[in-house]
C-alpha positions as semicolon CSV with decimal commas, in nm:
position;residue;x (nm);y (nm);z (nm)
1;X;1,166;0,844;-0,499
2;X;1,001;0,591;-0,332
3;X;0,622;0,508;-0,351
4;X;0,809;0,590;-0,611
5;X;1,075;0,671;-0,479
6;X;0,751;0,535;-0,527
7;X;0,498;0,538;-0,288
8;X;0,627;0,842;-0,091
9;X;0,503;0,705;0,177
10;X;0,681;0,991;0,305
11;X;0,440;1,198;0,242
12;X;0,214;0,946;0,306
13;X;0,103;1,102;0,623
14;X;0,160;1,447;0,570
15;X;-0,183;1,556;0,748
16;X;-0,064;1,334;1,087
17;X;0,232;1,385;1,251
18;X;0,481;1,151;1,217
19;X;0,679;0,983;1,491
20;X;0,985;1,221;1,729
21;X;1,310;1,107;1,646
22;X;1,289;0,977;2,050
23;X;0,982;0,763;1,944
24;X;1,021;0,589;1,653
25;X;0,654;0,450;1,511
26;X;0,797;0,239;1,253
27;X;0,505;0,119;0,977
28;X;0,404;-0,170;0,843
29;X;0,517;-0,300;0,507
30;X;0,240;-0,424;0,270
31;X;0,481;-0,733;0,259
32;X;0,384;-0,783;0,692
33;X;0,020;-0,735;0,574
34;X;-0,004;-1,097;0,580
35;X;0,017;-1,191;0,968
36;X;0,088;-1,457;1,112
37;X;0,099;-1,570;1,493
38;X;0,149;-1,285;1,732
39;X;0,488;-1,337;1,970
40;X;0,214;-1,339;2,194
41;X;0,062;-1,626;2,080
42;X;0,393;-1,796;2,013
43;X;0,492;-1,706;2,355
44;X;0,191;-1,875;2,500
45;X;0,180;-2,207;2,294
46;X;0,554;-2,239;2,423
47;X;0,404;-2,180;2,784
48;X;0,129;-2,448;2,670
49;X;0,398;-2,750;2,575
50;X;0,619;-2,671;2,882
51;X;0,348;-2,730;3,117
52;X;0,172;-3,042;2,956
53;X;0,513;-3,183;2,863
54;X;0,474;-3,596;2,843
55;X;0,120;-3,506;2,886
56;X;0,024;-3,614;2,548
57;X;-0,255;-3,880;2,536
58;X;-0,293;-3,859;2,875
59;X;-0,135;-3,781;3,242
60;X;0,229;-3,845;3,264
61;X;0,283;-4,205;3,498
62;X;0,486;-4,172;3,783
63;X;0,816;-4,353;3,731
64;X;0,808;-4,599;4,014
65;X;0,463;-4,692;3,901
66;X;0,635;-4,777;3,537
67;X;0,869;-5,003;3,696
68;X;0,636;-5,212;3,916
69;X;0,436;-5,309;3,552
70;X;0,740;-5,360;3,374
71;X;0,705;-5,086;3,104
72;X;1,022;-4,870;3,005
73;X;1,048;-4,530;2,923
74;X;1,132;-4,618;2,552
75;X;0,832;-4,813;2,500
76;X;0,641;-4,600;2,677
77;X;0,769;-4,292;2,440
78;X;0,692;-4,508;2,100
79;X;0,349;-4,558;2,244
80;X;0,338;-4,157;2,200
81;X;0,534;-4,079;1,903
82;X;0,348;-4,395;1,744
83;X;0,017;-4,380;1,815
84;X;-0,134;-4,033;1,996
85;X;0,151;-3,768;1,874
86;X;0,057;-3,754;1,513
87;X;-0,348;-3,755;1,624
88;X;-0,348;-3,455;1,848
89;X;-0,097;-3,243;1,575
90;X;-0,430;-3,334;1,328
91;X;-0,660;-3,318;1,578
92;X;-0,535;-2,920;1,633
93;X;-0,506;-2,852;1,296
94;X;-0,871;-2,948;1,286
95;X;-0,962;-2,734;1,564
96;X;-0,787;-2,383;1,430
97;X;-0,935;-2,459;1,117
98;X;-1,272;-2,445;1,258
99;X;-1,189;-2,179;1,440
100;X;-1,153;-1,984;1,185
101;X;-1,449;-2,124;0,975
102;X;-1,660;-2,065;1,273
103;X;-1,521;-1,668;1,282
104;X;-1,555;-1,620;0,969
105;X;-1,903;-1,745;0,926
106;X;-1,959;-1,496;1,248
107;X;-1,773;-1,203;1,083
108;X;-2,043;-1,222;0,780
109;X;-2,375;-1,320;1,046
110;X;-2,307;-1,015;1,160
111;X;-2,223;-0,784;0,900
112;X;-2,554;-0,906;0,742
113;X;-2,794;-0,872;1,022
114;X;-2,599;-0,569;1,078
115;X;-2,566;-0,411;0,701
116;X;-2,205;-0,333;0,817
117;X;-2,006;-0,182;0,473
118;X;-2,385;-0,205;0,267
119;X;-2,599;0,052;0,136
120;X;-2,883;-0,069;0,154
121;X;-3,115;0,142;-0,063
122;X;-2,808;0,222;-0,294
123;X;-2,841;0,052;-0,665
124;X;-2,642;-0,169;-0,820
125;X;-2,453;-0,029;-1,133
126;X;-2,238;-0,338;-1,181
127;X;-2,407;-0,656;-1,390
128;X;-2,149;-0,880;-1,160
129;X;-1,962;-0,814;-0,917
130;X;-1,645;-0,958;-1,087
131;X;-1,358;-0,817;-1,311
132;X;-1,575;-0,928;-1,595
133;X;-1,853;-0,720;-1,456
134;X;-1,589;-0,425;-1,463
135;X;-1,509;-0,495;-1,822
136;X;-1,841;-0,506;-1,941
137;X;-1,936;-0,189;-1,758
138;X;-1,618;-0,013;-1,913
139;X;-1,759;-0,123;-2,268
140;X;-2,089;-0,014;-2,223
141;X;-2,064;0,355;-2,274
142;X;-2,200;0,437;-1,950
143;X;-1,843;0,560;-1,832
144;X;-1,751;0,907;-1,882
145;X;-1,465;1,044;-1,603
146;X;-1,232;0,743;-1,466
147;X;-1,044;0,846;-1,153
148;X;-0,661;0,649;-1,100
149;X;-0,568;0,623;-0,751
150;X;-0,150;0,450;-0,779
151;X;0,089;0,377;-0,545
152;X;0,444;0,270;-0,549
153;X;0,298;-0,052;-0,698
154;X;0,291;0,077;-1,087
155;X;0,674;0,192;-1,018
156;X;0,841;-0,125;-0,881
157;X;0,863;-0,276;-1,250
158;X;1,091;-0,020;-1,372
159;X;1,328;-0,032;-1,089
160;X;1,210;0,152;-0,807
161;X;1,170;0,012;-0,482
162;X;0,845;0,065;-0,269
163;X;0,872;0,186;0,137
164;X;0,834;-0,100;0,295
165;X;0,845;-0,458;0,143
166;X;1,075;-0,645;0,365
167;X;1,385;-0,720;0,213
168;X;1,354;-0,503;-0,078
169;X;1,169;-0,200;0,095
170;X;1,322;0,115;0,091
171;X;1,299;0,146;0,459
172;X;1,461;-0,213;0,488
173;X;1,759;-0,063;0,302
174;X;1,853;0,216;0,493
175;X;2,080;0,146;0,734
176;X;2,431;0,284;0,603
177;X;2,248;0,624;0,640
178;X;2,282;0,522;1,068
179;X;1,949;0,709;1,095
180;X;1,756;0,711;1,431
181;X;1,415;0,540;1,257
182;X;1,345;0,451;0,885
183;X;1,126;0,730;0,816
184;X;1,362;1,015;0,973
185;X;1,510;0,993;0,610
186;X;1,164;1,169;0,498
187;X;1,105;1,375;0,851
188;X;1,096;1,773;0,795
189;X;1,252;1,822;1,109
190;X;1,531;1,564;1,068
191;X;1,590;1,702;0,693
192;X;1,660;2,064;0,860
193;X;1,943;1,915;1,082
194;X;2,072;1,653;0,860
195;X;1,998;1,669;0,518
196;X;2,356;1,475;0,375
197;X;2,106;1,101;0,407
198;X;1,827;1,188;0,187
199;X;2,024;1,425;-0,073
200;X;2,274;1,066;-0,112
201;X;1,931;0,876;-0,131
202;X;1,786;1,116;-0,418
203;X;2,080;1,126;-0,649
204;X;2,037;0,712;-0,623
205;X;1,644;0,726;-0,739
206;X;1,684;1,051;-0,935
207;X;1,358;1,100;-1,157
208;X;1,491;1,066;-1,494
209;X;1,702;0,746;-1,479
210;X;1,372;0,528;-1,505
211;X;1,129;0,500;-1,761
212;X;0,751;0,458;-1,719
213;X;0,577;0,062;-1,697
214;X;0,330;-0,074;-1,847
215;X;0,050;0,058;-1,553
216;X;0,181;0,395;-1,641
217;X;0,058;0,316;-2,020
218;X;-0,232;0,188;-1,950
219;X;-0,325;0,506;-1,733
220;X;-0,235;0,659;-2,075
221;X;-0,426;0,503;-2,266
222;X;-0,719;0,571;-2,056
223;X;-0,639;0,922;-2,106
224;X;-0,640;0,893;-2,473
225;X;-0,964;0,679;-2,504
226;X;-1,120;0,996;-2,369
227;X;-1,192;0,820;-2,001
228;X;-0,971;0,991;-1,752
229;X;-1,039;1,291;-1,579
230;X;-0,823;1,317;-1,327
231;X;-0,432;1,099;-1,175
232;X;-0,395;1,095;-0,870
233;X;-0,066;0,949;-0,719
234;X;0,137;0,899;-0,449
235;X;0,459;0,845;-0,663
236;X;0,736;1,121;-0,679
237;X;0,916;0,954;-0,958
238;X;0,735;1,198;-1,292
239;X;0,733;0,884;-1,445
240;X;0,327;0,955;-1,551
241;X;0,495;1,277;-1,739
242;X;0,730;1,073;-1,893
243;X;0,424;0,839;-2,025
244;X;0,286;1,124;-2,182
245;X;-0,046;1,214;-1,914
246;X;-0,033;1,591;-1,975
247;X;0,006;1,782;-1,686
248;X;-0,334;1,896;-1,562
249;X;-0,478;1,543;-1,586
250;X;-0,223;1,480;-1,278
251;X;-0,302;1,530;-0,905
252;X;0,081;1,400;-0,759
253;X;-0,070;1,419;-0,366
254;X;0,290;1,390;-0,250
255;X;0,494;1,665;-0,414
256;X;0,753;1,644;-0,725
257;X;1,061;1,678;-0,817
258;X;1,013;1,923;-1,111
259;X;1,089;2,217;-0,844
260;X;1,234;2,330;-0,517
261;X;1,189;2,652;-0,306
262;X;1,421;2,731;-0,037
263;X;1,272;2,658;0,284
264;X;1,395;3,005;0,469
265;X;1,318;3,286;0,182
266;X;1,083;3,024;-0,077
267;X;1,319;3,114;-0,395
268;X;1,159;2,876;-0,662
269;X;1,483;2,625;-0,814
270;X;1,386;2,442;-1,120
271;X;1,497;2,050;-1,200
272;X;1,794;2,059;-1,373
273;X;1,948;2,294;-1,078
274;X;1,865;2,065;-0,788
275;X;2,005;1,777;-1,026
276;X;2,316;1,946;-1,085
277;X;2,363;2,025;-0,699
278;X;2,251;1,633;-0,623
279;X;2,483;1,516;-0,899
280;X;2,779;1,749;-0,808
281;X;2,749;1,564;-0,422
282;X;2,622;1,929;-0,271
283;X;2,408;1,984;0,006
284;X;2,210;2,219;-0,203
285;X;2,169;2,605;-0,044
286;X;1,998;2,952;-0,163
287;X;2,183;3,105;-0,404
288;X;1,942;3,437;-0,297
289;X;2,104;3,742;-0,167
290;X;2,157;3,736;0,236
291;X;2,017;3,388;0,234
292;X;2,216;3,047;0,287
293;X;1,899;2,827;0,328
294;X;1,890;2,494;0,269
295;X;1,665;2,389;-0,074
296;X;1,433;2,101;-0,083
297;X;1,271;1,983;-0,375
298;X;0,867;2,006;-0,365
299;X;0,796;1,637;-0,219
300;X;0,579;1,642;0,098
301;X;0,813;1,517;0,418
302;X;0,635;1,394;0,720
303;X;0,497;1,703;0,970
304;X;0,422;1,895;0,618
305;X;0,125;1,979;0,442
306;X;-0,028;1,807;0,134
307;X;0,016;2,053;-0,214
308;X;-0,385;2,276;-0,223
309;X;-0,388;2,146;-0,554
310;X;-0,473;1,779;-0,392
311;X;-0,775;1,925;-0,165
312;X;-0,925;2,171;-0,455
313;X;-0,938;1,895;-0,699
314;X;-1,053;1,652;-0,544
315;X;-1,367;1,876;-0,431
316;X;-1,389;1,867;-0,774
317;X;-1,328;1,550;-0,901
318;X;-1,456;1,264;-0,641
319;X;-1,853;1,381;-0,704
320;X;-1,810;1,329;-1,086
321;X;-1,614;1,000;-1,085
322;X;-1,832;0,739;-1,202
323;X;-1,524;0,437;-1,252
324;X;-1,235;0,424;-0,944
325;X;-0,949;0,211;-1,080
326;X;-0,643;0,194;-0,771
327;X;-0,351;0,063;-0,878
328;X;-0,075;-0,049;-0,672
329;X;-0,100;0,064;-0,338
330;X;-0,169;-0,085;0,035
331;X;-0,450;0,191;0,090
332;X;-0,304;0,264;0,436
333;X;-0,164;0,660;0,426
334;X;-0,343;0,956;0,478
335;X;-0,550;1,146;0,394
336;X;-0,432;0,922;0,015
337;X;-0,637;0,620;0,157
338;X;-0,957;0,784;0,228
339;X;-1,018;0,942;-0,102
340;X;-1,188;0,607;-0,225
341;X;-1,521;0,691;0,039
342;X;-1,515;1,045;-0,157
343;X;-1,677;0,906;-0,499
344;X;-2,019;0,821;-0,508
345;X;-2,203;0,518;-0,355
346;X;-2,274;0,371;-0,683
347;X;-1,975;0,420;-0,805
348;X;-1,766;0,121;-0,900
349;X;-1,415;0,048;-0,745
350;X;-1,170;-0,176;-0,914
351;X;-0,870;-0,261;-0,708
352;X;-0,556;-0,416;-0,884
353;X;-0,321;-0,487;-0,643
354;X;-0,056;-0,764;-0,518
355;X;-0,296;-0,801;-0,221
356;X;-0,665;-0,713;-0,076
357;X;-0,619;-0,355;0,084
358;X;-0,792;-0,069;0,189
359;X;-1,094;-0,254;0,376
360;X;-1,138;-0,193;0,737
361;X;-1,240;-0,500;0,945
362;X;-1,582;-0,534;1,002
363;X;-1,477;-0,712;1,331
364;X;-1,377;-0,384;1,448
365;X;-1,590;-0,136;1,303
366;X;-1,826;-0,330;1,502
367;X;-1,653;-0,308;1,816
368;X;-1,596;0,075;1,740
369;X;-2,011;0,122;1,686
370;X;-1,944;0,189;1,278
371;X;-2,224;0,062;1,039
372;X;-2,078;0,182;0,755
373;X;-1,725;0,219;0,827
374;X;-1,603;0,352;0,477
375;X;-1,269;0,165;0,296
376;X;-1,356;-0,107;0,029
377;X;-1,594;-0,353;0,102
378;X;-1,447;-0,691;-0,138
379;X;-1,524;-0,902;0,195
380;X;-1,901;-0,815;0,283
381;X;-2,171;-1,008;0,152
382;X;-2,372;-0,672;0,058
383;X;-2,081;-0,632;-0,163
384;X;-2,186;-0,384;-0,527
385;X;-1,966;-0,224;-0,671
386;X;-1,574;-0,309;-0,552
387;X;-1,392;-0,541;-0,729
388;X;-1,012;-0,653;-0,692
389;X;-0,782;-0,792;-0,946
390;X;-0,483;-0,983;-0,737
391;X;-0,103;-1,010;-0,887
392;X;0,128;-0,750;-0,997
393;X;-0,031;-0,387;-1,197
394;X;0,153;-0,481;-1,496
395;X;0,017;-0,801;-1,544
396;X;-0,326;-0,658;-1,419
397;X;-0,333;-0,350;-1,637
398;X;-0,246;-0,609;-1,971
399;X;-0,503;-0,761;-1,843
400;X;-0,797;-0,506;-1,817
401;X;-0,628;-0,420;-2,160
402;X;-0,699;-0,739;-2,350
403;X;-1,025;-0,760;-2,215
404;X;-1,128;-0,391;-2,354
405;X;-1,004;-0,470;-2,684
406;X;-0,716;-0,268;-2,640
407;X;-0,484;-0,489;-2,651
408;X;-0,311;-0,350;-3,019
409;X;-0,360;0,007;-2,878
410;X;-0,184;-0,106;-2,520
411;X;0,090;-0,277;-2,741
412;X;0,198;0,028;-2,954
413;X;0,183;0,230;-2,591
414;X;0,474;-0,031;-2,468
415;X;0,774;0,036;-2,660
416;X;0,827;0,372;-2,448
417;X;0,851;0,215;-2,173
418;X;1,171;-0,001;-2,245
């Protein structure tokens, strides 16, 4: 459904208690990562403007002095408009650029001196820290165990909304359900008291009505080439199964719609049974003897634990990984996001996403006393292994397939996504 319902951000913070209905704490949408000035900053600018009103280009003259000098208000205003205002506006822009440049230079200097985000003694595997370097590494024969990590971004082209994009994201379009806060639709405690909003949404976004995207098929191609160790997904849309990736190659970190269980007696139900109940506009109830408990798909809600398989397989897989490919995720949801730090220190990491993600601000890390704060080191001067391919996931996967010489094999898989 979403992070599929695509990036089951619902499960997103499964290991961290969700906000209570009384004190909602909405999460940021990926579209909000590109932050503008804060409200406080905007207020400060407005305040300064009022305090300095009429003082652009110098102090305001007293009206009586103007009369003595024979000056008119129009002339004074004209002089300000023609001579001073544009000049000061340009000067302010230059000051802003200078300040940004200085902060960037200071940041890089501190990172370099303090080795923030670096592993000084670790050799560099890539010949060049670039997309071309990643492709060359993949073609070299050294890569045997690729792990892919995916979020909502690989499913949006199938018509499944992500969670946080303003306007189109799932959380932006839940007004009709009259929820106390958007995340409540995936909150286990709210579900127990009012399950109807979830099941209405489930009908709209039910797995089986969407087809896999080129991104899913690129992961399938990695499997066909004998390179895929495991695919970790936050999505609950089951499109990996539809794409033909074997079940033993999948770790569905935020659960699945393929099975359901009664919350009271834990009786198991099939996907077909759950689908029939949902599409008949029923609230699924247990059919067990003397039990009328709610039946919930085995997707992970807020306040629920992630599947045991997630924790078991991460311990086995990540130490073996020799290339990590991260697709279509903002890397903000824990514990999924921290998996990027579980690969060996030499393992190259490729992010295919609309924007950079997964990096901890080095200045914040410095203030918190963290010499190696974790996350991707895309902007670190010591970066030896992290590369980002910006853009839509489908386009990025097609580009990689082409650069790897797999274009023909990739295109053979594409009809399955139509």
